[in-house]
Amino acid sequence: ATLLYTIKFELLPVATMLATFVRSQLGAAKQVSRLLTTAAAHGVAITDEGLVDGSNTFLHQESRNLCRCLQCCSQYSMAKTMVSVNDGTKLTKILDVDDNFISAKWSDGHTGKIPRNTMAAYGEGAGATILEQYMDLVQRKNRAHTFWTGEDGGDTALEPFQYSAVKEDKVELQKFLLHFMEYGVAILKGCPDLEDPTPLLNEDLRYGPVQDTIYGSVVEIKFRSVTDGELVAYTNNELPTHTDFSFYTKTPDILNVYGKKNTVVGGESTYVDTFAVLDEVRNEKPEYFKVLTEVVAYYRYAVPGKRLNVSSHKVVEMRGEDIYRVVDMFCELDELEFAKHTDIETRKLWWEAYSYYRNKCTEPRTPGARRLDPGDLVMIDNCRVLHGRRPFVDGTGERIMNLMYAEFSHVIPAVLDLHQEIHGLKVEPAIAEA
């Protein structure tokens, strides 16, 4: 009787509890095994450094900052709503993995979701497709650019679009803007004769507003004289290729040239793709390329008694291995400040490098040339493509044009909006519930 009592009331409950415990542990083990198998199948793992997701590795801090749950991210702008930069926070556990998100837990106790692709990070529907398709152009990655010279690719780069087609067809407008992003220049012919051409940018081409400069929103350039001391742009002499506003702290991104009148003999506009030239310099003279990316040059523009503008830039600004921006206006270089702030050996090497690069820009094969006709609008990447003018014959007519400036960052939403409109797509926020 004692034995039966012991078995029934002491051993059986313990055995039942043990069996329940074993089953729970087996279930947990199966859950862990399933998660590990799922994570491994997706190439996801936690390491000492942080999170590995396929070919991407994120630091622990970055993984926390990437969380796209409603507590951490605005559903309207996709901007972080976090107060802390999460330094010291560790990724502690992977809860689940699917094609779009990694559900995870961190050492601060937060549970959220890490995006695995552009759709998850920026929005469902059109947003992901658009960003994936154009991201390299938006980020100015050289792999998305087509480098060109007048002899090699210049005809394609300077092939004109027609205003009537671009105005009436969103597909043509998008092609025009994408052409500009790829080649650094795009020519539009047949624009209307306007006293104020700003609506071309602000309304028709959709990448306004026009940016004000020290000269206002629209600058008129026309022949004034052949006298010594006159700005070359206002004479009939050759205008060497250059970027505009080197004396600005931030040079304007886009120069827009609008042709109003041109009856002169000669005076063709010239264009140089500096990215193509600099890529040659990088391959032929890497030490020259390096110095152009590292040494700061000084610029000034002074109107006696009226205005003084000064600035400093490296000729070549890089983003990783990509050529990102170029500032190059020889006539505004300030050798006095350069000598004051830079040692002589560095200056010797810089002048060797700069001369080598500039000589390449002026080789006959390098520039592309087109006549600027009335009704032409030339969209120029002022941080990539130099512009200039061949000489024209004095007394043969008039050459009048307007200059307007704009931001590269305004082209990007125009391209994305057009993509949505063309394909009937709508961007929806893709914020993950934790």
Short mmCIF file of C-alpha atoms in Angstrom, two decimals:
data_model
loop_
_atom_site.label_atom_id
_atom_site.label_comp_id
_atom_site.label_asym_id
_atom_site.label_seq_id
_atom_site.Cartn_x
_atom_site.Cartn_y
_atom_site.Cartn_z
CA ALA A 1 0.00 0.00 0.00
CA THR A 2 2.84 2.33 0.85
CA LEU A 3 4.50 1.59 -2.49
CA LEU A 4 1.29 2.27 -4.43
CA TYR A 5 0.78 5.52 -2.54
CA THR A 6 4.33 6.63 -3.32
CA ILE A 7 3.97 5.79 -7.03
CA LYS A 8 0.58 7.48 -7.37
CA PHE A 9 1.04 10.60 -5.33
CA GLU A 10 4.78 11.26 -5.47
CA LEU A 11 6.43 9.63 -8.49
CA LEU A 12 3.67 10.08 -11.09
CA PRO A 13 3.34 13.89 -10.59
CA VAL A 14 7.10 14.23 -10.84
CA ALA A 15 7.11 12.11 -13.99
CA THR A 16 4.27 14.18 -15.45
CA MET A 17 6.09 17.41 -14.66
CA LEU A 18 9.29 16.01 -16.17
CA ALA A 19 7.47 14.93 -19.33
CA THR A 20 5.86 18.36 -19.66
CA PHE A 21 9.23 20.02 -19.17
CA VAL A 22 10.87 17.78 -21.76
CA ARG A 23 8.08 18.47 -24.25
CA SER A 24 8.40 22.23 -23.72
CA GLN A 25 12.14 22.07 -24.15
CA LEU A 26 11.76 19.99 -27.28
CA GLY A 27 9.26 22.55 -28.59
CA ALA A 28 11.61 25.41 -27.79
CA ALA A 29 14.47 23.52 -29.38
CA LYS A 30 12.39 22.94 -32.48
CA GLN A 31 11.49 26.66 -32.53
CA VAL A 32 15.13 27.64 -32.16
CA SER A 33 16.09 25.10 -34.81
CA ARG A 34 13.41 26.47 -37.13
CA LEU A 35 14.61 30.04 -36.59
CA LEU A 36 18.22 29.06 -37.09
CA THR A 37 17.32 27.14 -40.24
CA THR A 38 15.24 30.08 -41.54
CA ALA A 39 17.95 32.59 -40.72
CA ALA A 40 20.63 30.42 -42.29
CA ALA A 41 18.52 29.93 -45.40
CA HIS A 42 18.29 33.70 -45.77
CA GLY A 43 21.99 34.22 -45.04
CA VAL A 44 21.23 35.99 -41.76
CA ALA A 45 23.35 35.67 -38.62
CA ILE A 46 24.48 37.60 -35.54
CA THR A 47 28.25 38.04 -35.24
CA ASP A 48 30.56 39.83 -32.82
CA GLU A 49 30.44 42.89 -35.09
CA GLY A 50 26.70 42.92 -35.63
CA LEU A 51 24.32 41.51 -38.23
CA VAL A 52 25.20 39.64 -41.41
CA ASP A 53 22.46 39.66 -44.04
CA GLY A 54 23.70 38.06 -47.24
CA SER A 55 26.41 40.28 -48.67
CA ASN A 56 25.65 43.13 -46.23
CA THR A 57 27.13 43.47 -42.76
CA PHE A 58 25.66 45.97 -40.30
CA LEU A 59 27.21 47.04 -37.01
CA HIS A 60 25.11 46.41 -33.89
CA GLN A 61 24.40 50.15 -33.66
CA GLU A 62 23.42 50.33 -37.35
CA SER A 63 21.04 47.37 -37.00
CA ARG A 64 19.23 49.20 -34.18
CA ASN A 65 19.10 52.46 -36.15
CA LEU A 66 17.62 50.58 -39.12
CA CYS A 67 14.52 49.48 -37.21
CA ARG A 68 11.41 50.38 -39.22
CA CYS A 69 8.73 49.79 -36.60
CA LEU A 70 6.23 52.55 -35.79
CA GLN A 71 8.04 53.37 -32.55
CA CYS A 72 11.30 54.10 -34.39
CA CYS A 73 10.35 55.50 -37.79
CA SER A 74 7.90 58.07 -39.17
CA GLN A 75 5.37 56.56 -41.56
CA TYR A 76 5.28 59.81 -43.55
CA SER A 77 8.94 60.63 -44.20
CA MET A 78 10.68 57.36 -43.23
CA ALA A 79 12.85 59.51 -40.95
CA LYS A 80 13.96 58.16 -37.57
CA THR A 81 11.94 59.19 -34.53
CA MET A 82 14.62 57.88 -32.15
CA VAL A 83 16.22 60.25 -29.66
CA SER A 84 19.39 58.23 -29.09
CA VAL A 85 22.02 57.22 -31.66
CA ASN A 86 21.99 53.82 -29.90
CA ASP A 87 25.72 53.58 -29.23
CA GLY A 88 26.46 50.49 -27.14
CA THR A 89 23.20 48.76 -28.10
CA LYS A 90 23.70 45.14 -29.18
CA LEU A 91 21.60 42.92 -31.38
CA THR A 92 20.82 39.94 -29.14
CA LYS A 93 18.29 37.74 -30.91
CA ILE A 94 16.78 37.01 -34.31
CA LEU A 95 13.07 36.28 -33.90
CA ASP A 96 12.06 35.67 -37.50
CA VAL A 97 13.18 36.26 -41.09
CA ASP A 98 11.21 36.71 -44.29
CA ASP A 99 12.02 38.21 -47.69
CA ASN A 100 11.50 41.80 -46.52
CA PHE A 101 12.24 42.04 -42.80
CA ILE A 102 14.30 40.55 -39.99
CA SER A 103 12.39 40.52 -36.69
CA ALA A 104 14.92 41.10 -33.95
CA LYS A 105 15.54 42.01 -30.33
CA TRP A 106 18.25 44.29 -28.93
CA SER A 107 20.00 44.70 -25.60
CA ASP A 108 17.92 47.80 -24.79
CA GLY A 109 14.86 45.54 -24.67
CA HIS A 110 13.38 46.82 -27.94
CA THR A 111 11.78 44.39 -30.40
CA GLY A 112 11.46 45.58 -34.00
CA LYS A 113 12.07 44.88 -37.67
CA ILE A 114 15.13 45.48 -39.83
CA PRO A 115 14.50 46.06 -43.57
CA ARG A 116 16.24 43.71 -46.00
CA ASN A 117 15.65 45.61 -49.25
CA THR A 118 14.68 48.97 -50.68
CA MET A 119 10.95 48.27 -50.60
CA ALA A 120 11.05 47.52 -46.89
CA ALA A 121 13.25 50.54 -46.20
CA TYR A 122 11.51 53.18 -48.34
CA GLY A 123 8.00 52.10 -49.19
CA GLU A 124 5.80 49.50 -50.84
CA GLY A 125 4.61 49.48 -54.41
CA ALA A 126 6.28 51.97 -56.75
CA GLY A 127 8.79 53.34 -54.31
CA ALA A 128 11.00 50.29 -54.16
CA THR A 129 11.07 49.68 -57.89
CA ILE A 130 11.85 53.31 -58.63
CA LEU A 131 14.63 53.62 -56.10
CA GLU A 132 16.28 50.33 -57.04
CA GLN A 133 16.17 51.28 -60.72
CA TYR A 134 17.59 54.79 -60.38
CA MET A 135 19.57 54.72 -57.13
CA ASP A 136 22.99 54.60 -58.83
CA LEU A 137 22.15 57.68 -60.92
CA VAL A 138 20.71 59.46 -57.90
CA GLN A 139 23.89 58.74 -55.91
CA ARG A 140 26.10 59.76 -58.87
CA LYS A 141 27.76 56.36 -59.04
CA ASN A 142 30.15 56.30 -62.00
CA ARG A 143 28.96 52.83 -63.03
CA ALA A 144 25.65 54.48 -63.97
CA HIS A 145 27.35 57.24 -66.00
CA THR A 146 28.42 57.07 -69.61
CA PHE A 147 31.75 58.85 -70.03
CA TRP A 148 32.25 60.52 -73.40
CA THR A 149 34.47 62.76 -75.51
CA GLY A 150 33.73 64.72 -78.68
CA GLU A 151 35.22 61.87 -80.73
CA ASP A 152 33.89 58.98 -78.67
CA GLY A 153 30.26 59.16 -77.61
CA GLY A 154 29.83 62.89 -78.08
CA ASP A 155 27.19 62.52 -80.79
CA THR A 156 25.04 60.47 -78.42
CA ALA A 157 25.63 62.75 -75.44
CA LEU A 158 24.73 65.86 -77.46
CA GLU A 159 21.84 64.33 -79.44
CA PRO A 160 18.98 66.83 -79.00
CA PHE A 161 15.48 66.22 -77.70
CA GLN A 162 12.48 68.13 -79.06
CA TYR A 163 10.56 70.47 -76.78
CA SER A 164 7.16 69.55 -78.28
CA ALA A 165 7.69 65.84 -77.54
CA VAL A 166 9.04 66.46 -74.03
CA LYS A 167 6.18 68.87 -73.24
CA GLU A 168 3.44 66.50 -74.38
CA ASP A 169 4.84 63.09 -73.42
CA LYS A 170 5.87 62.20 -69.86
CA VAL A 171 7.96 59.31 -71.16
CA GLU A 172 10.00 61.71 -73.31
CA LEU A 173 10.42 64.11 -70.38
CA GLN A 174 11.68 61.31 -68.19
CA LYS A 175 14.09 60.20 -70.93
CA PHE A 176 15.39 63.77 -71.19
CA LEU A 177 16.07 64.00 -67.45
CA LEU A 178 17.64 60.53 -67.28
CA HIS A 179 19.85 61.40 -70.26
CA PHE A 180 21.10 64.42 -68.32
CA MET A 181 21.83 62.28 -65.26
CA GLU A 182 23.73 59.71 -67.34
CA TYR A 183 25.76 62.02 -69.64
CA GLY A 184 25.88 65.25 -67.64
CA VAL A 185 24.29 67.25 -70.45
CA ALA A 186 20.97 67.28 -72.32
CA ILE A 187 19.91 69.54 -75.20
CA LEU A 188 16.32 70.58 -75.84
CA LYS A 189 15.44 72.25 -79.16
CA GLY A 190 12.38 74.19 -80.22
CA CYS A 191 11.51 75.85 -76.91
CA PRO A 192 9.11 78.81 -77.07
CA ASP A 193 10.43 82.36 -77.28
CA LEU A 194 10.02 83.65 -73.73
CA GLU A 195 10.99 86.96 -72.19
CA ASP A 196 11.24 85.11 -68.87
CA PRO A 197 12.39 81.51 -69.47
CA THR A 198 12.05 80.35 -65.84
CA PRO A 199 8.70 78.55 -66.50
CA LEU A 200 10.63 76.12 -68.73
CA LEU A 201 12.34 74.76 -65.63
CA ASN A 202 9.69 75.40 -63.01
CA GLU A 203 6.74 74.03 -64.97
CA ASP A 204 7.57 72.28 -68.25
CA LEU A 205 10.65 70.35 -67.13
CA ARG A 206 9.59 70.09 -63.47
CA TYR A 207 12.98 70.50 -61.82
CA GLY A 208 12.65 74.07 -60.56
CA PRO A 209 12.67 76.35 -58.74
CA VAL A 210 15.35 78.39 -60.45
CA GLN A 211 18.14 79.21 -58.02
CA ASP A 212 19.08 82.84 -57.38
CA THR A 213 22.71 83.93 -57.71
CA ILE A 214 24.50 87.25 -57.23
CA TYR A 215 23.16 88.17 -60.68
CA GLY A 216 19.54 87.27 -59.91
CA SER A 217 17.52 84.31 -61.15
CA VAL A 218 18.20 84.89 -64.86
CA VAL A 219 21.52 86.12 -66.27
CA GLU A 220 21.68 87.64 -69.76
CA ILE A 221 24.91 87.10 -71.70
CA LYS A 222 25.48 89.03 -74.91
CA PHE A 223 28.32 90.70 -76.80
CA ARG A 224 29.36 94.00 -75.25
CA SER A 225 32.81 94.92 -76.54
CA VAL A 226 36.20 93.71 -77.72
CA THR A 227 38.10 96.02 -75.37
CA ASP A 228 40.85 94.78 -73.10
CA GLY A 229 39.72 94.13 -69.54
CA GLU A 230 36.21 93.02 -70.51
CA LEU A 231 34.93 89.66 -69.21
CA VAL A 232 35.65 87.07 -71.91
CA ALA A 233 32.02 85.90 -71.87
CA TYR A 234 30.94 89.32 -73.18
CA THR A 235 33.48 89.43 -76.02
CA ASN A 236 33.81 87.50 -79.27
CA ASN A 237 37.01 85.78 -78.10
CA GLU A 238 37.22 82.09 -77.29
CA LEU A 239 35.75 81.29 -73.87
CA PRO A 240 37.77 78.43 -72.28
CA THR A 241 35.72 75.57 -70.88
CA HIS A 242 34.93 75.87 -67.18
CA THR A 243 32.40 75.27 -64.41
CA ASP A 244 30.46 78.26 -63.09
CA PHE A 245 30.63 79.96 -59.69
CA SER A 246 33.84 78.39 -58.39
CA PHE A 247 33.94 81.29 -55.92
CA TYR A 248 30.74 80.05 -54.26
CA THR A 249 31.05 77.88 -51.15
CA LYS A 250 28.73 75.42 -52.90
CA THR A 251 28.75 75.73 -56.67
CA PRO A 252 25.34 75.46 -58.38
CA ASP A 253 24.56 71.90 -59.49
CA ILE A 254 22.92 72.63 -62.85
CA LEU A 255 23.54 75.36 -65.42
CA ASN A 256 20.72 75.92 -67.91
CA VAL A 257 21.59 77.87 -71.07
CA TYR A 258 18.62 79.27 -73.04
CA GLY A 259 19.30 80.58 -76.53
CA LYS A 260 17.48 83.81 -77.41
CA LYS A 261 19.29 85.04 -80.52
CA ASN A 262 22.28 83.87 -82.56
CA THR A 263 23.21 85.29 -85.97
CA VAL A 264 27.00 85.36 -85.56
CA VAL A 265 29.49 83.41 -87.67
CA GLY A 266 31.23 80.84 -85.45
CA GLY A 267 30.82 80.84 -81.68
CA GLU A 268 29.83 77.17 -81.27
CA SER A 269 29.29 76.09 -77.66
CA THR A 270 31.78 73.52 -76.38
CA TYR A 271 31.33 70.82 -73.74
CA VAL A 272 33.86 68.61 -71.94
CA ASP A 273 33.03 65.57 -69.82
CA THR A 274 35.56 65.98 -66.99
CA PHE A 275 34.69 62.55 -65.58
CA ALA A 276 35.97 60.96 -68.82
CA VAL A 277 39.13 63.09 -68.76
CA LEU A 278 39.82 62.45 -65.09
CA ASP A 279 39.31 58.73 -65.54
CA GLU A 280 42.10 58.83 -68.13
CA VAL A 281 44.29 60.80 -65.70
CA ARG A 282 43.59 58.23 -62.97
CA ASN A 283 44.71 55.41 -65.26
CA GLU A 284 47.73 57.17 -66.78
CA LYS A 285 49.00 59.30 -63.89
CA PRO A 286 47.50 58.07 -60.61
CA GLU A 287 49.79 60.37 -58.61
CA TYR A 288 48.34 63.37 -60.50
CA PHE A 289 44.79 62.18 -59.95
CA LYS A 290 45.49 61.77 -56.23
CA VAL A 291 46.80 65.30 -55.81
CA LEU A 292 43.76 66.78 -57.61
CA THR A 293 41.51 64.97 -55.12
CA GLU A 294 43.48 66.03 -52.04
CA VAL A 295 44.92 69.54 -52.45
CA VAL A 296 42.65 72.52 -51.86
CA ALA A 297 42.68 75.27 -54.51
CA TYR A 298 41.53 78.86 -53.87
CA TYR A 299 39.15 80.97 -55.95
CA ARG A 300 38.06 84.59 -55.95
CA TYR A 301 35.78 86.88 -57.91
CA ALA A 302 36.15 90.57 -57.24
CA VAL A 303 34.27 93.52 -58.71
CA PRO A 304 36.38 96.58 -57.73
CA GLY A 305 34.58 98.67 -55.14
CA LYS A 306 31.47 96.46 -55.24
CA ARG A 307 31.90 92.80 -54.33
CA LEU A 308 34.42 90.22 -53.23
CA ASN A 309 33.63 86.49 -53.30
CA VAL A 310 36.19 83.93 -52.15
CA SER A 311 36.07 80.19 -51.68
CA SER A 312 38.20 77.06 -51.74
CA HIS A 313 37.65 73.62 -53.26
CA LYS A 314 39.48 70.51 -54.31
CA VAL A 315 39.30 70.27 -58.10
CA VAL A 316 37.94 66.72 -57.74
CA GLU A 317 35.61 65.63 -54.96
CA MET A 318 35.31 61.87 -54.49
CA ARG A 319 32.72 59.54 -52.94
CA GLY A 320 34.67 56.36 -52.31
CA GLU A 321 36.06 55.36 -55.70
CA ASP A 322 33.54 57.48 -57.61
CA ILE A 323 34.31 60.88 -59.11
CA TYR A 324 31.51 62.93 -57.55
CA ARG A 325 31.98 66.63 -58.27
CA VAL A 326 34.44 68.85 -60.16
CA VAL A 327 35.18 72.55 -59.65
CA ASP A 328 37.30 74.03 -62.43
CA MET A 329 37.50 77.69 -63.42
CA PHE A 330 41.10 78.62 -64.18
CA CYS A 331 40.39 82.33 -64.60
CA GLU A 332 39.17 82.56 -61.00
CA LEU A 333 42.05 80.68 -59.35
CA ASP A 334 43.60 82.75 -56.57
CA GLU A 335 47.33 82.02 -56.70
CA LEU A 336 48.01 84.54 -53.92
CA GLU A 337 45.92 82.61 -51.38
CA PHE A 338 47.19 79.30 -52.77
CA ALA A 339 50.80 80.34 -52.11
CA LYS A 340 49.89 81.66 -48.67
CA HIS A 341 48.34 78.40 -47.48
CA THR A 342 50.17 75.67 -49.45
CA ASP A 343 53.86 74.73 -49.40
CA ILE A 344 55.86 75.11 -52.60
CA GLU A 345 56.52 71.40 -53.21
CA THR A 346 52.81 70.63 -53.00
CA ARG A 347 52.07 73.51 -55.36
CA LYS A 348 54.62 72.24 -57.89
CA LEU A 349 52.98 68.83 -57.95
CA TRP A 350 49.49 70.36 -58.08
CA TRP A 351 50.36 72.55 -61.08
CA GLU A 352 51.87 69.54 -62.88
CA ALA A 353 48.70 67.55 -62.24
CA TYR A 354 46.32 70.39 -63.08
CA SER A 355 48.20 71.23 -66.29
CA TYR A 356 48.17 67.59 -67.37
CA TYR A 357 44.40 67.42 -66.79
CA ARG A 358 43.66 70.78 -68.46
CA ASN A 359 45.77 69.92 -71.51
CA LYS A 360 43.67 66.81 -71.95
CA CYS A 361 40.51 68.92 -71.77
CA THR A 362 41.73 71.08 -74.67
CA GLU A 363 42.90 68.27 -76.98
CA PRO A 364 40.88 68.43 -80.23
CA ARG A 365 39.34 65.00 -79.58
CA THR A 366 37.94 65.94 -76.17
CA PRO A 367 35.28 68.68 -76.47
CA GLY A 368 31.94 68.20 -78.15
CA ALA A 369 30.59 71.27 -79.95
CA ARG A 370 27.10 72.42 -80.95
CA ARG A 371 25.71 75.74 -82.15
CA LEU A 372 23.34 77.35 -79.67
CA ASP A 373 20.23 78.28 -81.66
CA PRO A 374 17.32 80.43 -80.56
CA GLY A 375 14.89 78.21 -78.66
CA ASP A 376 17.60 75.82 -77.45
CA LEU A 377 17.82 74.92 -73.78
CA VAL A 378 20.99 73.13 -72.71
CA MET A 379 20.91 71.45 -69.30
CA ILE A 380 24.50 71.09 -68.02
CA ASP A 381 25.80 69.28 -64.93
CA ASN A 382 27.90 72.13 -63.53
CA CYS A 383 29.78 69.65 -61.33
CA ARG A 384 30.82 67.40 -64.22
CA VAL A 385 30.63 68.97 -67.69
CA LEU A 386 32.69 72.04 -68.55
CA HIS A 387 31.16 74.54 -70.96
CA GLY A 388 32.77 77.16 -73.16
CA ARG A 389 32.55 78.82 -76.58
CA ARG A 390 34.60 79.04 -79.72
CA PRO A 391 35.40 82.55 -81.01
CA PHE A 392 32.97 84.24 -83.38
CA VAL A 393 33.49 86.90 -86.04
CA ASP A 394 32.94 90.41 -84.73
CA GLY A 395 30.32 92.40 -86.61
CA THR A 396 28.50 89.37 -88.08
CA GLY A 397 25.43 89.54 -85.85
CA GLU A 398 24.21 89.08 -82.28
CA ARG A 399 24.47 86.20 -79.81
CA ILE A 400 22.19 86.49 -76.76
CA MET A 401 21.45 83.83 -74.19
CA ASN A 402 20.03 83.49 -70.67
CA LEU A 403 21.62 81.48 -67.86
CA MET A 404 19.61 79.89 -65.05
CA TYR A 405 20.73 77.61 -62.23
CA ALA A 406 19.01 74.76 -60.42
CA GLU A 407 19.59 71.99 -57.87
CA PHE A 408 20.42 68.41 -58.84
CA SER A 409 18.30 67.27 -55.89
CA HIS A 410 15.21 68.68 -57.64
CA VAL A 411 15.73 66.46 -60.70
CA ILE A 412 15.52 63.31 -58.60
CA PRO A 413 11.91 63.69 -57.37
CA ALA A 414 10.87 64.80 -60.86
CA VAL A 415 12.18 61.52 -62.31
CA LEU A 416 10.56 59.44 -59.55
CA ASP A 417 7.22 61.26 -59.84
CA LEU A 418 7.21 60.75 -63.61
CA HIS A 419 7.90 57.03 -63.15
CA GLN A 420 4.86 56.72 -60.88
CA GLU A 421 2.64 58.71 -63.24
CA ILE A 422 3.77 56.82 -66.35
CA HIS A 423 3.14 53.41 -64.78
CA GLY A 424 0.08 54.36 -62.75
CA LEU A 425 1.80 53.50 -59.49
CA LYS A 426 1.30 54.85 -56.01
CA VAL A 427 3.85 54.89 -53.22
CA GLU A 428 2.57 53.57 -49.90
CA PRO A 429 4.57 53.70 -46.66
CA ALA A 430 5.97 50.33 -45.59
CA ILE A 431 6.33 50.65 -41.83
CA ALA A 432 6.53 47.29 -40.07
CA GLU A 433 4.65 46.58 -36.87
CA ALA A 434 7.04 45.38 -34.20
#
